[in-house]
């Protein structure tokens, strides 16, 4: 397959974002994969690890509209969707659009919002629309929610319901950078304060949509489909594969997980200049797709097993034929 003229632009996008978020190349790659796969991302990490900066970096390298919502316990659904406002001049109600009407929506600390607010966002994520006052309003065709979450603070937070967790295509974990990367980060921040300009990829919305269409054309063989289904089956019926695996998994993944594996694998293959998916593509994105869709048992938690370690075992048990 000849290299698409769009591929170098997305490789450039990653390079430019990596200039502003030092030492998080894997995180940036996963955000671009989700963008190409038309999915939403839950970004989880401790405070100060550049979760918000990564999203801002992605948006600043695209000619796309970014809105940010800082979620708090006292929020109302209208703070996300917008609502009807009385116009004294026309003596009628008119709909004022909320921040959800954007290409990229940064939902900062999403688990601080109460259930009603999260439900309002759920409709937008699932159906690309919002309903207010009995009227449905469509969101932009390019619409992506990038939600951040702090894994340690519990006071004043509301756990995301399983239905909403499943709507996220990927859960991206942001970890501490390496020492050398942190040193480079200090230099980069000093340069920013001195006004040094960084390169900008300048991707347009139309180019992103064109690339998304190309990703949908990446071919997936019947054997790869079977591999995806076998992996998901192993999360639901782990006793068929290993007694130890069965003791670790309490609840398996939904059919959305299979769809997400397919979408992300095709995006990953396209970014690597291939028009077909390989088993390595599936394994490369499996953790990000599955880690928020598998519920661990008490045995796993007591043994200090993480979801990623369980997925490691799962991938070893499911054979590629």
CSV table of C-alpha atoms in Angstrom, one decimal:
chain,number,residue,atom,x,y,z
A,1,UNK,CA,0.0,0.0,0.0
A,2,UNK,CA,1.5,3.4,-0.9
A,3,UNK,CA,1.9,5.7,2.1
A,4,UNK,CA,-1.1,8.0,2.5
A,5,UNK,CA,-0.2,11.7,2.3
A,6,UNK,CA,-2.0,12.0,5.6
A,7,UNK,CA,0.2,9.6,7.5
A,8,UNK,CA,3.2,11.9,7.8
A,9,UNK,CA,0.9,14.6,9.1
A,10,UNK,CA,-0.3,12.4,11.9
A,11,UNK,CA,3.3,11.3,12.7
A,12,UNK,CA,4.1,15.0,12.8
A,13,UNK,CA,1.2,15.5,15.1
A,14,UNK,CA,2.7,13.1,17.6
A,15,UNK,CA,6.1,14.7,17.3
A,16,UNK,CA,4.7,18.2,18.0
A,17,UNK,CA,2.6,17.0,21.0
A,18,UNK,CA,5.7,15.2,22.4
A,19,UNK,CA,7.5,18.5,22.3
A,20,UNK,CA,5.1,19.9,24.9
A,21,UNK,CA,4.6,16.7,26.9
A,22,UNK,CA,8.0,15.3,27.6
A,23,UNK,CA,8.4,11.6,28.4
A,24,UNK,CA,4.9,10.5,27.6
A,25,UNK,CA,5.2,9.3,24.1
A,26,UNK,CA,3.1,6.2,24.7
A,27,UNK,CA,0.3,8.4,26.1
A,28,UNK,CA,0.4,10.7,23.1
A,29,UNK,CA,0.3,7.7,20.7
A,30,UNK,CA,-2.8,6.3,22.4
A,31,UNK,CA,-4.6,9.7,22.2
A,32,UNK,CA,-3.9,9.8,18.5
A,33,UNK,CA,-5.1,6.2,18.1
A,34,UNK,CA,-8.4,7.1,19.8
A,35,UNK,CA,-8.7,10.1,17.6
A,36,UNK,CA,-8.4,8.0,14.5
A,37,UNK,CA,-10.8,5.4,15.8
A,38,UNK,CA,-13.5,8.0,16.6
A,39,UNK,CA,-13.4,7.1,20.3
A,40,UNK,CA,-13.4,8.7,23.7
A,41,UNK,CA,-10.6,8.4,26.2
A,42,UNK,CA,-10.4,8.2,30.0
A,43,UNK,CA,-7.0,9.5,31.1
A,44,UNK,CA,-6.0,8.4,34.6
A,45,UNK,CA,-2.9,9.5,36.6
A,46,UNK,CA,-1.7,11.2,39.7
A,47,UNK,CA,-1.8,15.0,39.9
A,48,UNK,CA,0.9,16.9,38.0
A,49,UNK,CA,1.6,14.2,35.4
A,50,UNK,CA,0.5,16.4,32.4
A,51,UNK,CA,-2.9,14.8,31.7
A,52,UNK,CA,-4.5,18.2,30.9
A,53,UNK,CA,-1.4,19.4,29.2
A,54,UNK,CA,-1.4,16.4,26.8
A,55,UNK,CA,-5.0,17.2,25.8
A,56,UNK,CA,-4.2,20.9,25.3
A,57,UNK,CA,-1.2,19.9,23.3
A,58,UNK,CA,-3.3,17.7,21.0
A,59,UNK,CA,-5.9,20.4,20.5
A,60,UNK,CA,-3.3,23.1,19.9
A,61,UNK,CA,-1.9,21.1,17.0
A,62,UNK,CA,-5.3,20.7,15.4
A,63,UNK,CA,-7.6,23.4,13.9
A,64,UNK,CA,-10.4,22.1,16.1
A,65,UNK,CA,-12.5,23.6,18.8
A,66,UNK,CA,-11.6,22.6,22.4
A,67,UNK,CA,-13.8,23.3,25.4
A,68,UNK,CA,-12.9,22.5,28.9
A,69,UNK,CA,-15.2,21.6,31.8
A,70,UNK,CA,-13.8,21.5,35.4
A,71,UNK,CA,-16.1,19.0,37.0
A,72,UNK,CA,-17.3,19.8,40.6
A,73,UNK,CA,-19.9,18.2,42.9
A,74,UNK,CA,-22.3,21.1,42.6
A,75,UNK,CA,-22.6,20.9,38.8
A,76,UNK,CA,-25.9,20.5,37.0
A,77,UNK,CA,-26.5,18.8,33.6
A,78,UNK,CA,-27.1,22.2,32.0
A,79,UNK,CA,-23.5,23.2,32.8
A,80,UNK,CA,-22.5,20.6,30.3
A,81,UNK,CA,-25.3,20.5,27.7
A,82,UNK,CA,-26.5,24.1,27.9
A,83,UNK,CA,-30.1,25.0,28.5
A,84,UNK,CA,-33.1,27.1,27.6
A,85,UNK,CA,-32.7,30.8,28.3
A,86,UNK,CA,-35.5,33.4,28.4
A,87,UNK,CA,-35.1,36.1,25.8
A,88,UNK,CA,-36.9,39.3,27.1
A,89,UNK,CA,-36.8,40.9,23.6
A,90,UNK,CA,-38.6,38.1,21.8
A,91,UNK,CA,-40.4,36.9,25.0
A,92,UNK,CA,-39.5,33.3,24.3
A,93,UNK,CA,-37.1,30.6,25.3
A,94,UNK,CA,-34.0,29.9,23.2
A,95,UNK,CA,-31.4,27.2,23.6
A,96,UNK,CA,-28.0,28.3,24.6
A,97,UNK,CA,-25.4,25.7,23.8
A,98,UNK,CA,-23.1,24.4,26.5
A,99,UNK,CA,-19.4,23.5,26.3
A,100,UNK,CA,-20.3,20.0,25.0
A,101,UNK,CA,-20.8,21.5,21.6
A,102,UNK,CA,-17.2,21.3,20.5
A,103,UNK,CA,-14.8,19.0,18.6
A,104,UNK,CA,-12.7,18.1,21.6
A,105,UNK,CA,-14.2,18.2,25.1
A,106,UNK,CA,-11.8,18.1,28.1
A,107,UNK,CA,-13.8,16.7,31.0
A,108,UNK,CA,-11.3,17.5,33.8
A,109,UNK,CA,-11.7,15.4,37.0
A,110,UNK,CA,-14.9,13.8,35.6
A,111,UNK,CA,-15.4,11.6,38.7
A,112,UNK,CA,-16.1,14.7,40.8
A,113,UNK,CA,-19.5,15.3,39.0
A,114,UNK,CA,-22.7,13.8,40.4
A,115,UNK,CA,-24.6,11.0,38.5
A,116,UNK,CA,-27.1,13.4,36.7
A,117,UNK,CA,-24.2,15.3,35.1
A,118,UNK,CA,-22.4,12.1,34.1
A,119,UNK,CA,-25.7,10.8,32.6
A,120,UNK,CA,-26.0,14.0,30.5
A,121,UNK,CA,-22.5,13.4,29.2
A,122,UNK,CA,-23.2,9.7,28.6
A,123,UNK,CA,-25.9,10.6,25.9
A,124,UNK,CA,-23.4,12.8,24.1
A,125,UNK,CA,-20.7,10.1,24.1
A,126,UNK,CA,-23.0,7.3,23.1
A,127,UNK,CA,-25.2,9.0,20.5
A,128,UNK,CA,-23.4,12.2,19.5
A,129,UNK,CA,-26.3,14.3,20.6
A,130,UNK,CA,-27.9,16.0,23.6
A,131,UNK,CA,-31.6,16.3,24.6
A,132,UNK,CA,-32.8,19.4,26.3
A,133,UNK,CA,-36.5,20.3,26.8
A,134,UNK,CA,-37.6,17.4,24.7
A,135,UNK,CA,-35.6,18.6,21.7
A,136,UNK,CA,-32.5,16.8,20.4
A,137,UNK,CA,-29.5,18.7,19.2
A,138,UNK,CA,-26.7,17.1,17.2
A,139,UNK,CA,-23.1,17.5,18.1
A,140,UNK,CA,-20.3,18.1,15.6
A,141,UNK,CA,-19.4,15.1,13.4
A,142,UNK,CA,-15.9,15.2,14.9
A,143,UNK,CA,-16.6,14.9,18.6
A,144,UNK,CA,-14.2,13.4,21.2
A,145,UNK,CA,-14.4,13.4,25.0
A,146,UNK,CA,-11.0,13.3,26.8
A,147,UNK,CA,-11.8,12.9,30.5
A,148,UNK,CA,-9.2,13.0,33.3
A,149,UNK,CA,-9.4,11.2,36.6
A,150,UNK,CA,-7.3,11.1,39.7
A,151,UNK,CA,-7.0,7.5,41.0
A,152,UNK,CA,-6.2,8.3,44.6
A,153,UNK,CA,-8.5,11.0,45.9
A,154,UNK,CA,-11.9,9.6,47.1
A,155,UNK,CA,-13.4,12.5,49.1
A,156,UNK,CA,-15.9,14.4,47.0
A,157,UNK,CA,-15.8,12.0,44.1
A,158,UNK,CA,-18.4,9.8,42.4
A,159,UNK,CA,-17.3,6.5,40.9
A,160,UNK,CA,-18.1,6.4,37.2
A,161,UNK,CA,-21.0,3.9,36.5
A,162,UNK,CA,-20.1,0.8,34.5
A,163,UNK,CA,-22.2,2.0,31.5
A,164,UNK,CA,-20.2,5.1,31.2
A,165,UNK,CA,-16.8,3.4,31.7
A,166,UNK,CA,-17.7,1.1,28.9
A,167,UNK,CA,-18.4,4.1,26.6
A,168,UNK,CA,-14.7,5.0,26.8
A,169,UNK,CA,-12.8,3.4,23.9
A,170,UNK,CA,-9.6,3.4,25.9
A,171,UNK,CA,-8.3,4.0,29.4
A,172,UNK,CA,-4.9,5.6,29.2
A,173,UNK,CA,-2.6,5.5,32.3
A,174,UNK,CA,-0.2,8.4,32.8
A,175,UNK,CA,2.8,7.4,34.9
A,176,UNK,CA,5.9,9.1,36.2
A,177,UNK,CA,8.4,10.1,33.5
A,178,UNK,CA,11.9,8.8,33.4
A,179,UNK,CA,14.6,11.0,35.0
A,180,UNK,CA,16.1,12.0,31.7
A,181,UNK,CA,12.7,13.0,30.4
A,182,UNK,CA,12.0,15.0,33.6
A,183,UNK,CA,15.3,16.9,33.1
A,184,UNK,CA,14.3,17.7,29.5
A,185,UNK,CA,10.9,18.9,30.8
A,186,UNK,CA,12.6,21.5,33.0
A,187,UNK,CA,14.5,22.8,30.0
A,188,UNK,CA,11.4,22.9,27.9
A,189,UNK,CA,9.4,24.9,30.6
A,190,UNK,CA,12.2,27.4,30.9
A,191,UNK,CA,12.1,27.9,27.1
A,192,UNK,CA,8.4,28.4,27.2
A,193,UNK,CA,8.8,31.1,29.9
A,194,UNK,CA,11.3,32.8,27.6
A,195,UNK,CA,8.7,32.8,24.8
A,196,UNK,CA,10.4,30.2,22.6
A,197,UNK,CA,7.8,29.0,20.0
A,198,UNK,CA,7.2,25.3,19.3
A,199,UNK,CA,6.3,23.7,16.0
A,200,UNK,CA,2.6,23.2,15.3
A,201,UNK,CA,1.2,20.4,13.2
A,202,UNK,CA,-1.9,22.4,12.1
A,203,UNK,CA,-4.1,19.5,11.2
A,204,UNK,CA,-7.6,20.5,10.0
A,205,UNK,CA,-10.8,18.8,11.0
A,206,UNK,CA,-11.3,17.7,7.4
A,207,UNK,CA,-7.9,16.0,7.4
A,208,UNK,CA,-8.7,14.2,10.6
A,209,UNK,CA,-12.0,12.9,9.2
A,210,UNK,CA,-10.2,11.9,6.0
A,211,UNK,CA,-7.7,9.8,8.0
A,212,UNK,CA,-10.6,8.3,10.0
A,213,UNK,CA,-12.1,7.1,6.7
A,214,UNK,CA,-8.8,5.6,5.7
A,215,UNK,CA,-8.6,3.7,9.0
A,216,UNK,CA,-12.0,2.2,8.4
A,217,UNK,CA,-10.6,0.7,5.2
A,218,UNK,CA,-7.8,-1.2,6.9
A,219,UNK,CA,-8.5,-4.9,6.3
A,220,UNK,CA,-9.0,-7.4,9.1
A,221,UNK,CA,-8.8,-11.1,8.3
A,222,UNK,CA,-11.1,-13.7,9.6
A,223,UNK,CA,-8.3,-15.1,11.7
A,224,UNK,CA,-7.8,-11.8,13.4
A,225,UNK,CA,-11.5,-11.5,14.1
A,226,UNK,CA,-11.4,-14.9,15.7
A,227,UNK,CA,-8.4,-13.8,17.8
A,228,UNK,CA,-10.3,-10.8,19.1
A,229,UNK,CA,-13.4,-12.9,19.9
A,230,UNK,CA,-11.2,-15.4,21.7
A,231,UNK,CA,-9.6,-12.7,23.9
A,232,UNK,CA,-13.0,-11.3,24.9
A,233,UNK,CA,-14.3,-14.8,25.5
A,234,UNK,CA,-11.4,-15.4,27.9
A,235,UNK,CA,-12.4,-12.4,30.0
A,236,UNK,CA,-15.9,-13.9,30.4
A,237,UNK,CA,-15.1,-17.6,30.8
A,238,UNK,CA,-11.5,-17.6,32.1
A,239,UNK,CA,-12.0,-21.1,33.6
A,240,UNK,CA,-11.8,-22.5,30.1
A,241,UNK,CA,-8.2,-21.2,29.8
A,242,UNK,CA,-6.7,-21.3,33.3
A,243,UNK,CA,-7.9,-21.9,36.9
A,244,UNK,CA,-5.6,-19.1,38.1
A,245,UNK,CA,-7.1,-16.7,35.5
A,246,UNK,CA,-10.6,-17.7,36.6
A,247,UNK,CA,-9.7,-16.8,40.2
A,248,UNK,CA,-8.7,-13.3,39.2
A,249,UNK,CA,-11.6,-12.2,37.0
A,250,UNK,CA,-15.0,-11.4,38.5
A,251,UNK,CA,-16.6,-9.8,35.5
A,252,UNK,CA,-15.6,-9.9,31.8
A,253,UNK,CA,-15.7,-7.4,29.0
A,254,UNK,CA,-18.8,-6.5,27.0
A,255,UNK,CA,-19.2,-6.7,23.1
A,256,UNK,CA,-18.1,-3.1,23.0
A,257,UNK,CA,-14.6,-4.4,24.0
A,258,UNK,CA,-14.4,-6.5,20.8
A,259,UNK,CA,-15.5,-3.5,18.7
A,260,UNK,CA,-12.9,-1.3,20.5
A,261,UNK,CA,-10.1,-3.8,19.9
A,262,UNK,CA,-11.0,-3.9,16.2
A,263,UNK,CA,-11.1,-0.1,15.9
A,264,UNK,CA,-7.9,0.6,17.8
A,265,UNK,CA,-6.0,-2.2,16.1
A,266,UNK,CA,-6.9,-0.7,12.7
A,267,UNK,CA,-5.8,2.7,13.9
A,268,UNK,CA,-2.5,1.3,15.2
A,269,UNK,CA,-1.9,-0.5,11.9
A,270,UNK,CA,-2.5,2.6,9.9
A,271,UNK,CA,-0.1,4.6,12.0
A,272,UNK,CA,2.5,2.0,11.3
A,273,UNK,CA,1.9,2.3,7.5
A,274,UNK,CA,0.0,-0.9,7.0
A,275,UNK,CA,-3.4,-1.6,5.5
A,276,UNK,CA,-4.0,-4.8,7.4
A,277,UNK,CA,-4.1,-5.8,11.1
A,278,UNK,CA,-1.6,-8.3,12.7
A,279,UNK,CA,-1.8,-10.1,16.1
A,280,UNK,CA,0.9,-7.8,17.4
A,281,UNK,CA,-1.4,-4.9,16.7
A,282,UNK,CA,-4.1,-6.5,18.9
A,283,UNK,CA,-1.6,-7.1,21.7
A,284,UNK,CA,-0.2,-3.6,21.5
A,285,UNK,CA,-3.5,-2.0,22.3
A,286,UNK,CA,-5.2,-4.7,24.4
A,287,UNK,CA,-4.3,-3.3,27.8
A,288,UNK,CA,-5.6,0.2,27.0
A,289,UNK,CA,-8.8,-1.2,25.7
A,290,UNK,CA,-9.5,-3.8,28.3
A,291,UNK,CA,-8.2,-2.5,31.6
A,292,UNK,CA,-11.4,-0.5,32.4
A,293,UNK,CA,-13.7,-3.3,31.2
A,294,UNK,CA,-12.5,-6.1,33.5
A,295,UNK,CA,-13.6,-6.3,37.1
A,296,UNK,CA,-11.0,-8.1,39.3
A,297,UNK,CA,-12.0,-10.5,42.0
A,298,UNK,CA,-11.3,-10.2,45.7
A,299,UNK,CA,-8.6,-12.9,45.2
A,300,UNK,CA,-6.8,-10.7,42.7
A,301,UNK,CA,-7.0,-7.6,44.8
A,302,UNK,CA,-5.7,-9.5,47.9
A,303,UNK,CA,-2.9,-10.9,45.8
A,304,UNK,CA,-2.1,-7.3,44.7
A,305,UNK,CA,-2.8,-8.2,41.1
A,306,UNK,CA,-3.4,-5.3,38.8
A,307,UNK,CA,-5.7,-5.4,35.8
A,308,UNK,CA,-2.7,-5.0,33.5
A,309,UNK,CA,-1.0,-8.1,35.0
A,310,UNK,CA,-4.2,-10.1,34.5
A,311,UNK,CA,-4.4,-9.0,30.9
A,312,UNK,CA,-0.7,-10.1,30.5
A,313,UNK,CA,-1.7,-13.6,31.7
A,314,UNK,CA,-4.8,-13.6,29.5
A,315,UNK,CA,-2.8,-12.8,26.4
A,316,UNK,CA,-0.4,-15.7,27.2
A,317,UNK,CA,-3.3,-18.1,27.6
A,318,UNK,CA,-5.2,-17.1,24.4
A,319,UNK,CA,-3.3,-18.7,21.5
A,320,UNK,CA,-2.9,-17.1,18.1
A,321,UNK,CA,-3.6,-19.7,15.4
